[in-house]
Amino acid sequence: MDKIRVDTDLLEDCAGLIGNCGTSASGLAQEIAQVLSSLPESCTEKYSRVINSYKREMQSISNDLGFLKTGINKAVQLFEECEQALAQGTPQEIGKEAFDSFISGVKSNIDWNSWPWSWIDAVLDFFNIDKYGRDYVDPGAEAQQARDNMMRSQIEELFYSSYFSDANWDTATTEEKKQILNDFKKNVNSIFGTNVTADVQYFKGESYENGYYDPNTNKIYLNENTLDIRSREELMTTVVHEMRHAYQRAVVNDPSGYIVSEETAKAWEQNNIPGNYIEYDPHDPAKTDYNAYHDQPIEADAFGFSESVNYDSHERYK
Amino acid sequence: MLKTILVILLVLYGMVTGTAMTDTREPQIIQAESGDEAMQEQLMALSDKMTEAKARSIAAYLKDAGIGDAAEFVLALKETGYTLTFRSGGQQYTAILTKSLLFRQLLDENGKTVYGVIM
């Protein structure tokens, strides 16, 4: 059985640093609150709402970091209990099922090359520490829709540039197409506020497989075999679709950092639990229900958003 | 008064028959010869929104799904997107396209998905 050793001194240092960050964020939140209170009454509701949303965001970051410090301490304590239980062969205080689930959950999320950060993330994710705590504010479905509309408009603005046009695409080599798609991904990453920094990856798959997002590597993958047979619009739809999955993941990990309703965020979280995701494979008799695949929360959202973008908006600016 | 009654009757007729104002496009029917290139050309002719690249992509999907000898396509606009119906190998199929004419699903005559795009 693999052993996981925890350098508690190092974790304590990390917790201290994170606590300092939380204090800084708290200071920023107070400054924003001061700006807000000094606004004249004539200031439109729109600006007031925007500033309020920044204030909430900073308060949320501050609170989360505060909880993170205590969260790490708690996680270390629980993990040490688990290690003791493991050494004795009998789980203590927590049920065996939960214990096994904890161990496999943590192990599957550990990137041994970048510990302790991935370990900390894995433990915090497992315990779902205070994501919807007393300081969480549900932005609601209307604000979520408004945010989606804004991000959609920002993506469509990318097509004002001829770099992302059919004219450029049609004369591009395969390598140039990869570069265009990668640059497009970078822009979408910035618009979504996600952290998919790695280049677009490629795999050789079947024709019905356009791409996928892997939450373990936090990278998006496109089917290389489709590069020369699919239209620019179709490939860009795939990039937005996969990046939307990255966005969903980011929302689930930090709901207060994004404008997504609590109901939606929780539906995405449930759908992401291993065993809940419905796969489609036309060659596997057990996985041929396409509608079940297409209509599950994270796919319905990713298909819906990526297909609602107008990838030809540059046509209006010729 | 007569005008009002006529308007009411027209609205009622619309409600009863389910004639929706959004259903703007009549189904378009077009003949195609067998083969990949012929299919692309005929797809191109189906709608002014269809580009060569999109037609090539749809034809490639249909070929991969085992459809190669469709003789007659019917394109219809639905509220959720487009459908493309045709016969191949003695069977009737329906391809579900998005609003911007990207291929998503191929259904058999029983409405069962025989091929679909995953992302």
Short mmCIF file of C-alpha atoms in Angstrom, two decimals:
data_model
loop_
_atom_site.label_atom_id
_atom_site.label_comp_id
_atom_site.label_asym_id
_atom_site.label_seq_id
_atom_site.Cartn_x
_atom_site.Cartn_y
_atom_site.Cartn_z
CA MET A 1 0.00 0.00 0.00
CA ASP A 2 1.33 3.45 -0.86
CA LYS A 3 2.28 5.66 2.05
CA ILE A 4 1.55 9.35 2.11
CA ARG A 5 3.82 11.39 4.35
CA VAL A 6 2.84 14.86 5.39
CA ASP A 7 5.39 17.53 6.27
CA THR A 8 3.27 19.33 8.84
CA ASP A 9 5.87 22.09 9.36
CA LEU A 10 5.73 22.93 5.66
CA LEU A 11 1.96 22.88 5.74
CA GLU A 12 1.95 25.21 8.71
CA ASP A 13 4.16 27.68 6.76
CA CYS A 14 1.77 27.44 3.81
CA ALA A 15 -1.20 28.02 6.08
CA GLY A 16 0.52 31.13 7.46
CA LEU A 17 1.19 32.50 3.99
CA ILE A 18 -2.37 31.84 2.91
CA GLY A 19 -3.60 33.54 6.07
CA ASN A 20 -1.58 36.65 5.10
CA CYS A 21 -3.10 36.60 1.62
CA GLY A 22 -6.53 36.42 3.22
CA THR A 23 -5.72 39.51 5.32
CA SER A 24 -4.65 41.40 2.16
CA ALA A 25 -7.83 40.39 0.37
CA SER A 26 -9.83 41.52 3.37
CA GLY A 27 -8.11 44.95 3.18
CA LEU A 28 -9.00 45.22 -0.49
CA ALA A 29 -12.60 44.36 0.27
CA GLN A 30 -12.71 47.17 2.86
CA GLU A 31 -11.27 49.65 0.35
CA ILE A 32 -13.90 48.66 -2.19
CA ALA A 33 -16.57 49.11 0.48
CA GLN A 34 -15.24 52.65 1.11
CA VAL A 35 -15.39 53.49 -2.61
CA LEU A 36 -18.92 52.17 -2.69
CA SER A 37 -20.05 54.25 0.28
CA SER A 38 -18.56 57.43 -1.24
CA LEU A 39 -20.49 57.05 -4.49
CA PRO A 40 -23.09 59.78 -5.07
CA GLU A 41 -26.72 58.77 -5.06
CA SER A 42 -26.94 59.70 -8.70
CA CYS A 43 -24.59 56.86 -9.54
CA THR A 44 -26.52 54.42 -11.61
CA GLU A 45 -27.67 51.14 -10.19
CA LYS A 46 -25.60 49.40 -12.84
CA TYR A 47 -22.25 50.72 -11.58
CA SER A 48 -23.24 50.21 -8.00
CA ARG A 49 -24.03 46.58 -8.78
CA VAL A 50 -20.71 46.04 -10.53
CA ILE A 51 -18.73 47.49 -7.62
CA ASN A 52 -20.82 45.48 -5.19
CA SER A 53 -20.02 42.31 -7.08
CA TYR A 54 -16.25 43.10 -6.80
CA LYS A 55 -16.71 43.77 -3.11
CA ARG A 56 -18.46 40.44 -2.65
CA GLU A 57 -15.74 38.73 -4.65
CA MET A 58 -12.94 40.16 -2.49
CA GLN A 59 -14.83 39.39 0.72
CA SER A 60 -15.39 35.89 -0.53
CA ILE A 61 -11.69 35.41 -1.35
CA SER A 62 -10.77 36.78 2.06
CA ASN A 63 -13.18 34.47 3.85
CA ASP A 64 -12.17 31.45 1.80
CA LEU A 65 -8.51 32.02 2.57
CA GLY A 66 -9.32 32.38 6.23
CA PHE A 67 -11.17 29.10 6.17
CA LEU A 68 -8.43 27.53 4.10
CA LYS A 69 -5.97 28.00 6.95
CA THR A 70 -8.25 26.28 9.40
CA GLY A 71 -9.24 23.86 6.65
CA ILE A 72 -5.66 22.74 6.12
CA ASN A 73 -5.10 22.30 9.84
CA LYS A 74 -8.27 20.23 10.05
CA ALA A 75 -7.31 18.19 6.99
CA VAL A 76 -3.88 17.43 8.41
CA GLN A 77 -5.43 16.33 11.69
CA LEU A 78 -7.89 14.04 9.92
CA PHE A 79 -5.25 12.64 7.65
CA GLU A 80 -2.98 11.81 10.56
CA GLU A 81 -5.89 9.98 12.16
CA CYS A 82 -6.35 8.07 8.92
CA GLU A 83 -2.66 7.15 8.81
CA GLN A 84 -2.82 5.89 12.36
CA ALA A 85 -5.91 3.88 11.53
CA LEU A 86 -4.18 2.51 8.44
CA ALA A 87 -1.17 1.43 10.52
CA GLN A 88 -3.45 -0.35 12.95
CA GLY A 89 -5.46 -1.91 10.14
CA THR A 90 -8.77 -0.66 11.51
CA PRO A 91 -10.35 2.65 10.63
CA GLN A 92 -11.09 4.67 13.72
CA GLU A 93 -13.86 7.22 14.27
CA ILE A 94 -14.94 7.19 10.66
CA GLY A 95 -16.72 4.35 8.87
CA LYS A 96 -14.72 1.95 6.72
CA GLU A 97 -16.57 2.95 3.56
CA ALA A 98 -15.88 6.63 4.11
CA PHE A 99 -12.30 5.83 5.03
CA ASP A 100 -11.70 3.81 1.83
CA SER A 101 -13.41 6.48 -0.22
CA PHE A 102 -11.21 9.13 1.38
CA ILE A 103 -7.98 7.24 0.67
CA SER A 104 -8.87 6.45 -2.97
CA GLY A 105 -10.21 9.98 -3.51
CA VAL A 106 -7.03 11.59 -2.21
CA LYS A 107 -4.73 9.19 -4.05
CA SER A 108 -6.44 9.65 -7.40
CA ASN A 109 -6.02 13.41 -7.15
CA ILE A 110 -2.39 13.52 -6.09
CA ASP A 111 0.18 14.68 -8.61
CA TRP A 112 3.33 13.43 -6.92
CA ASN A 113 5.49 15.84 -8.91
CA SER A 114 3.87 18.92 -7.49
CA TRP A 115 3.01 17.98 -3.95
CA PRO A 116 2.12 19.35 -1.41
CA TRP A 117 -0.17 21.65 -3.39
CA SER A 118 -2.03 18.90 -5.19
CA TRP A 119 -2.28 16.98 -1.92
CA ILE A 120 -3.78 20.00 -0.18
CA ASP A 121 -6.23 20.53 -3.07
CA ALA A 122 -7.20 16.88 -3.01
CA VAL A 123 -7.88 16.91 0.73
CA LEU A 124 -9.80 20.20 0.58
CA ASP A 125 -11.83 18.94 -2.38
CA PHE A 126 -12.63 15.76 -0.55
CA PHE A 127 -13.91 17.52 2.52
CA ASN A 128 -15.69 20.11 0.40
CA ILE A 129 -14.61 22.74 2.90
CA ASP A 130 -17.10 25.50 3.28
CA LYS A 131 -17.83 26.13 -0.41
CA TYR A 132 -21.42 27.11 0.33
CA GLY A 133 -20.80 28.40 3.84
CA ARG A 134 -22.41 31.35 5.62
CA ASP A 135 -20.49 33.84 3.46
CA TYR A 136 -21.52 32.33 0.15
CA VAL A 137 -24.06 34.41 -1.80
CA ASP A 138 -26.09 32.66 -4.49
CA PRO A 139 -25.98 35.02 -7.50
CA GLY A 140 -29.13 33.38 -8.94
CA ALA A 141 -30.10 32.25 -12.42
CA GLU A 142 -30.63 35.76 -13.82
CA ALA A 143 -27.11 36.94 -12.97
CA GLN A 144 -25.71 33.68 -14.31
CA GLN A 145 -27.51 34.27 -17.61
CA ALA A 146 -26.23 37.84 -17.79
CA ARG A 147 -22.67 36.66 -17.14
CA ASP A 148 -22.98 33.96 -19.84
CA ASN A 149 -24.28 36.56 -22.29
CA MET A 150 -21.32 38.78 -21.52
CA MET A 151 -18.80 35.98 -22.01
CA ARG A 152 -20.55 34.97 -25.24
CA SER A 153 -20.25 38.56 -26.53
CA GLN A 154 -16.58 38.65 -25.58
CA ILE A 155 -15.93 35.43 -27.51
CA GLU A 156 -17.81 36.80 -30.51
CA GLU A 157 -15.65 39.94 -30.39
CA LEU A 158 -12.64 37.72 -31.07
CA PHE A 159 -14.01 37.18 -34.56
CA TYR A 160 -13.73 40.87 -35.40
CA SER A 161 -10.10 39.92 -36.05
CA SER A 162 -9.44 38.39 -39.47
CA TYR A 163 -6.96 36.05 -37.75
CA PHE A 164 -9.89 33.87 -36.64
CA SER A 165 -11.80 34.15 -39.94
CA ASP A 166 -12.61 31.48 -42.52
CA ALA A 167 -10.41 33.32 -45.02
CA ASN A 168 -7.34 32.84 -42.82
CA TRP A 169 -8.36 29.33 -41.80
CA ASP A 170 -8.91 28.08 -45.36
CA THR A 171 -5.34 28.92 -46.39
CA ALA A 172 -3.70 27.69 -43.17
CA THR A 173 -1.57 24.56 -42.97
CA THR A 174 -2.39 21.93 -40.36
CA GLU A 175 0.28 23.34 -38.03
CA GLU A 176 -1.04 26.87 -38.54
CA LYS A 177 -4.55 25.65 -37.75
CA LYS A 178 -3.23 24.22 -34.48
CA GLN A 179 -1.68 27.60 -33.69
CA ILE A 180 -4.95 29.42 -34.47
CA LEU A 181 -6.92 27.02 -32.26
CA ASN A 182 -4.36 27.39 -29.48
CA ASP A 183 -4.55 31.19 -29.63
CA PHE A 184 -8.33 30.95 -29.64
CA LYS A 185 -8.19 28.69 -26.55
CA LYS A 186 -5.95 31.22 -24.75
CA ASN A 187 -8.51 33.97 -25.34
CA VAL A 188 -11.43 31.81 -24.23
CA ASN A 189 -9.47 30.80 -21.13
CA SER A 190 -9.04 34.46 -20.27
CA ILE A 191 -12.73 35.22 -20.88
CA PHE A 192 -13.93 32.29 -18.76
CA GLY A 193 -11.46 33.12 -15.97
CA THR A 194 -10.19 29.55 -15.96
CA ASN A 195 -6.63 28.37 -15.53
CA VAL A 196 -6.10 26.17 -18.57
CA THR A 197 -2.60 27.39 -19.36
CA ALA A 198 -1.31 24.36 -21.28
CA ASP A 199 -1.49 24.29 -25.06
CA VAL A 200 -4.31 22.38 -26.77
CA GLN A 201 -3.36 18.69 -26.88
CA TYR A 202 -4.18 16.27 -29.70
CA PHE A 203 -5.17 12.62 -29.91
CA LYS A 204 -6.08 10.35 -32.80
CA GLY A 205 -9.65 9.24 -32.27
CA GLU A 206 -12.73 8.10 -34.13
CA SER A 207 -14.62 10.53 -36.31
CA TYR A 208 -17.45 11.09 -33.80
CA GLU A 209 -14.97 12.08 -31.06
CA ASN A 210 -14.32 15.78 -31.45
CA GLY A 211 -12.52 16.41 -28.18
CA TYR A 212 -12.57 16.22 -24.42
CA TYR A 213 -11.43 18.02 -21.26
CA ASP A 214 -9.40 16.11 -18.68
CA PRO A 215 -9.85 17.61 -15.17
CA ASN A 216 -6.83 15.65 -13.89
CA THR A 217 -4.42 17.35 -16.28
CA ASN A 218 -6.56 20.50 -16.68
CA LYS A 219 -5.98 20.36 -20.44
CA ILE A 220 -8.26 20.20 -23.44
CA TYR A 221 -7.76 17.62 -26.16
CA LEU A 222 -8.89 17.72 -29.82
CA ASN A 223 -9.11 14.86 -32.28
CA GLU A 224 -6.23 15.41 -34.70
CA ASN A 225 -7.99 13.31 -37.34
CA THR A 226 -10.74 15.91 -37.61
CA LEU A 227 -8.47 18.92 -38.19
CA ASP A 228 -8.66 18.81 -41.97
CA ILE A 229 -12.22 17.53 -42.39
CA ARG A 230 -14.12 19.76 -39.96
CA SER A 231 -14.99 23.39 -40.54
CA ARG A 232 -13.29 26.19 -38.57
CA GLU A 233 -16.61 26.85 -36.84
CA GLU A 234 -16.98 23.23 -35.78
CA LEU A 235 -13.46 23.04 -34.33
CA MET A 236 -13.88 26.35 -32.52
CA THR A 237 -17.24 25.14 -31.18
CA THR A 238 -15.35 22.13 -29.80
CA VAL A 239 -12.73 24.38 -28.17
CA VAL A 240 -15.45 26.47 -26.48
CA HIS A 241 -17.29 23.28 -25.45
CA GLU A 242 -14.19 21.79 -23.80
CA MET A 243 -13.25 25.10 -22.19
CA ARG A 244 -16.78 25.28 -20.83
CA HIS A 245 -16.12 21.96 -19.08
CA ALA A 246 -12.99 23.55 -17.58
CA TYR A 247 -15.18 26.48 -16.49
CA GLN A 248 -17.71 24.10 -14.89
CA ARG A 249 -14.89 22.42 -12.99
CA ALA A 250 -13.56 25.79 -11.79
CA VAL A 251 -17.07 26.76 -10.64
CA VAL A 252 -17.52 23.49 -8.74
CA ASN A 253 -14.16 23.98 -7.00
CA ASP A 254 -14.83 27.62 -6.14
CA PRO A 255 -18.50 28.59 -6.56
CA SER A 256 -18.06 31.97 -4.93
CA GLY A 257 -15.41 32.92 -7.50
CA TYR A 258 -17.85 32.77 -10.43
CA ILE A 259 -21.34 34.01 -11.24
CA VAL A 260 -23.23 30.73 -11.47
CA SER A 261 -26.37 29.94 -9.51
CA GLU A 262 -26.04 27.58 -6.57
CA GLU A 263 -28.53 25.19 -8.17
CA THR A 264 -26.48 24.99 -11.38
CA ALA A 265 -23.15 24.67 -9.56
CA LYS A 266 -24.50 21.84 -7.43
CA ALA A 267 -25.98 20.08 -10.48
CA TRP A 268 -22.56 20.24 -12.17
CA GLU A 269 -20.89 18.97 -9.02
CA GLN A 270 -23.27 16.01 -8.78
CA ASN A 271 -22.81 15.20 -12.46
CA ASN A 272 -19.02 15.20 -11.99
CA ILE A 273 -19.08 12.62 -9.21
CA PRO A 274 -17.54 9.37 -10.52
CA GLY A 275 -20.31 7.07 -11.66
CA ASN A 276 -22.78 9.87 -12.37
CA TYR A 277 -21.42 10.91 -15.76
CA ILE A 278 -23.20 9.20 -18.68
CA GLU A 279 -20.91 8.22 -21.55
CA TYR A 280 -21.86 7.66 -25.20
CA ASP A 281 -20.16 5.11 -27.43
CA PRO A 282 -21.95 3.91 -30.58
CA HIS A 283 -19.90 0.68 -30.48
CA ASP A 284 -20.75 -0.23 -26.88
CA PRO A 285 -24.33 -1.57 -26.45
CA ALA A 286 -24.32 -0.32 -22.85
CA LYS A 287 -23.52 3.26 -23.87
CA THR A 288 -25.72 4.00 -26.87
CA ASP A 289 -28.19 6.40 -25.23
CA TYR A 290 -27.05 9.59 -26.92
CA ASN A 291 -29.81 11.76 -25.47
CA ALA A 292 -28.89 10.70 -21.92
CA TYR A 293 -25.30 11.74 -22.67
CA HIS A 294 -26.25 14.99 -24.39
CA ASP A 295 -28.88 16.09 -21.87
CA GLN A 296 -26.96 15.53 -18.59
CA PRO A 297 -26.28 18.87 -16.82
CA ILE A 298 -22.64 19.46 -17.76
CA GLU A 299 -23.11 18.38 -21.39
CA ALA A 300 -26.40 20.24 -21.88
CA ASP A 301 -24.67 23.39 -20.63
CA ALA A 302 -21.49 22.88 -22.71
CA PHE A 303 -23.42 22.07 -25.90
CA GLY A 304 -25.88 24.89 -25.25
CA PHE A 305 -23.23 27.54 -24.62
CA SER A 306 -20.80 26.53 -27.37
CA GLU A 307 -23.56 26.32 -29.99
CA SER A 308 -25.03 29.68 -29.04
CA VAL A 309 -21.88 31.59 -30.02
CA ASN A 310 -21.88 33.32 -33.41
CA TYR A 311 -18.55 32.26 -34.88
CA ASP A 312 -19.07 34.44 -37.94
CA SER A 313 -19.44 37.81 -36.25
CA HIS A 314 -16.52 39.18 -38.32
CA GLU A 315 -18.77 38.90 -41.40
CA ARG A 316 -20.60 41.99 -40.16
CA TYR A 317 -17.40 44.01 -40.01
CA LYS A 318 -16.00 43.30 -43.45
CA MET B 1 -65.91 44.76 -35.51
CA LEU B 2 -65.62 42.37 -38.44
CA LYS B 3 -61.86 42.96 -38.53
CA THR B 4 -61.56 42.08 -34.81
CA ILE B 5 -63.53 38.86 -35.29
CA LEU B 6 -61.32 37.92 -38.24
CA VAL B 7 -58.15 38.50 -36.18
CA ILE B 8 -59.52 36.44 -33.29
CA LEU B 9 -60.48 33.63 -35.67
CA LEU B 10 -57.03 33.75 -37.22
CA VAL B 11 -55.33 33.54 -33.82
CA LEU B 12 -57.63 30.66 -32.77
CA TYR B 13 -56.88 28.85 -36.02
CA GLY B 14 -53.19 29.24 -35.35
CA MET B 15 -53.56 27.91 -31.81
CA VAL B 16 -55.66 24.93 -32.88
CA THR B 17 -53.48 23.89 -35.82
CA GLY B 18 -50.27 24.65 -33.96
CA THR B 19 -49.01 26.86 -36.76
CA ALA B 20 -46.08 28.65 -35.18
CA MET B 21 -44.80 31.97 -36.45
CA THR B 22 -41.24 30.73 -35.90
CA ASP B 23 -41.64 27.93 -38.43
CA THR B 24 -40.51 30.12 -41.28
CA ARG B 25 -38.80 27.87 -43.73
CA GLU B 26 -40.57 25.35 -45.95
CA PRO B 27 -38.84 21.98 -46.16
CA GLN B 28 -36.42 21.94 -49.06
CA ILE B 29 -36.13 18.76 -51.13
CA ILE B 30 -33.22 18.03 -53.38
CA GLN B 31 -31.99 15.04 -55.37
CA ALA B 32 -28.44 13.80 -54.97
CA GLU B 33 -26.43 11.16 -56.70
CA SER B 34 -24.52 8.64 -54.66
CA GLY B 35 -20.98 9.44 -53.57
CA ASP B 36 -19.26 11.80 -51.23
CA GLU B 37 -18.66 14.77 -53.53
CA ALA B 38 -22.16 14.67 -54.96
CA MET B 39 -23.53 14.69 -51.43
CA GLN B 40 -21.47 17.74 -50.56
CA GLU B 41 -22.69 19.61 -53.62
CA GLN B 42 -26.30 18.80 -52.89
CA LEU B 43 -25.93 19.77 -49.26
CA MET B 44 -24.48 23.08 -50.42
CA ALA B 45 -27.59 23.71 -52.44
CA LEU B 46 -29.91 23.09 -49.50
CA SER B 47 -29.49 26.33 -47.61
CA ASP B 48 -27.88 29.70 -48.05
CA LYS B 49 -26.32 29.20 -44.59
CA MET B 50 -24.47 26.09 -45.73
CA THR B 51 -20.81 26.68 -46.50
CA GLU B 52 -18.58 24.31 -48.40
CA ALA B 53 -16.67 23.45 -45.22
CA LYS B 54 -19.86 22.63 -43.30
CA ALA B 55 -21.19 20.50 -46.20
CA ARG B 56 -17.87 18.65 -46.36
CA SER B 57 -18.01 18.03 -42.62
CA ILE B 58 -21.60 16.73 -42.69
CA ALA B 59 -20.83 14.48 -45.66
CA ALA B 60 -17.78 13.11 -43.79
CA TYR B 61 -19.91 12.35 -40.72
CA LEU B 62 -22.54 10.57 -42.83
CA LYS B 63 -19.87 8.57 -44.63
CA ASP B 64 -18.37 7.49 -41.29
CA ALA B 65 -21.85 6.51 -40.13
CA GLY B 66 -22.16 4.25 -43.17
CA ILE B 67 -24.39 6.51 -45.25
CA GLY B 68 -23.12 6.83 -48.80
CA ASP B 69 -25.96 6.45 -51.21
CA ALA B 70 -28.59 8.92 -50.06
CA ALA B 71 -30.68 9.84 -53.06
CA GLU B 72 -32.98 12.51 -51.72
CA PHE B 73 -32.44 15.00 -48.92
CA VAL B 74 -35.13 17.02 -47.21
CA LEU B 75 -33.96 19.92 -45.06
CA ALA B 76 -36.45 21.35 -42.59
CA LEU B 77 -36.08 24.10 -40.03
CA LYS B 78 -37.25 23.21 -36.53
CA GLU B 79 -37.30 25.47 -33.52
CA THR B 80 -34.21 23.76 -32.12
CA GLY B 81 -32.25 23.61 -35.36
CA TYR B 82 -32.37 21.80 -38.67
CA THR B 83 -33.20 18.24 -39.62
CA LEU B 84 -31.97 16.55 -42.74
CA THR B 85 -33.98 13.47 -43.73
CA PHE B 86 -33.03 11.01 -46.46
CA ARG B 87 -33.18 7.35 -47.44
CA SER B 88 -30.13 5.14 -47.58
CA GLY B 89 -29.91 1.35 -47.97
CA GLY B 90 -33.68 1.11 -47.90
CA GLN B 91 -33.87 2.86 -44.51
CA GLN B 92 -35.00 6.36 -43.65
CA TYR B 93 -32.62 8.45 -41.57
CA THR B 94 -32.77 11.86 -39.94
CA ALA B 95 -29.66 13.92 -39.25
CA ILE B 96 -30.03 16.50 -36.50
CA LEU B 97 -28.10 19.69 -37.24
CA THR B 98 -27.53 22.69 -35.01
CA LYS B 99 -28.90 26.13 -35.88
CA SER B 100 -25.61 26.89 -37.61
CA LEU B 101 -25.79 23.63 -39.55
CA LEU B 102 -23.26 21.57 -37.64
CA PHE B 103 -23.91 17.83 -37.51
CA ARG B 104 -24.90 16.38 -34.11
CA GLN B 105 -26.90 13.16 -34.40
CA LEU B 106 -28.10 10.57 -36.89
CA LEU B 107 -31.41 8.89 -36.06
CA ASP B 108 -32.90 5.79 -37.70
CA GLU B 109 -36.56 5.59 -38.68
CA ASN B 110 -37.48 4.55 -35.12
CA GLY B 111 -35.92 7.71 -33.74
CA LYS B 112 -32.98 5.81 -32.22
CA THR B 113 -29.58 7.49 -32.39
CA VAL B 114 -27.25 5.40 -34.53
CA TYR B 115 -24.40 7.91 -34.49
CA GLY B 116 -23.74 11.06 -32.49
CA VAL B 117 -20.98 13.57 -31.90
CA ILE B 118 -19.25 13.62 -28.52
CA MET B 119 -17.14 16.40 -27.06
#
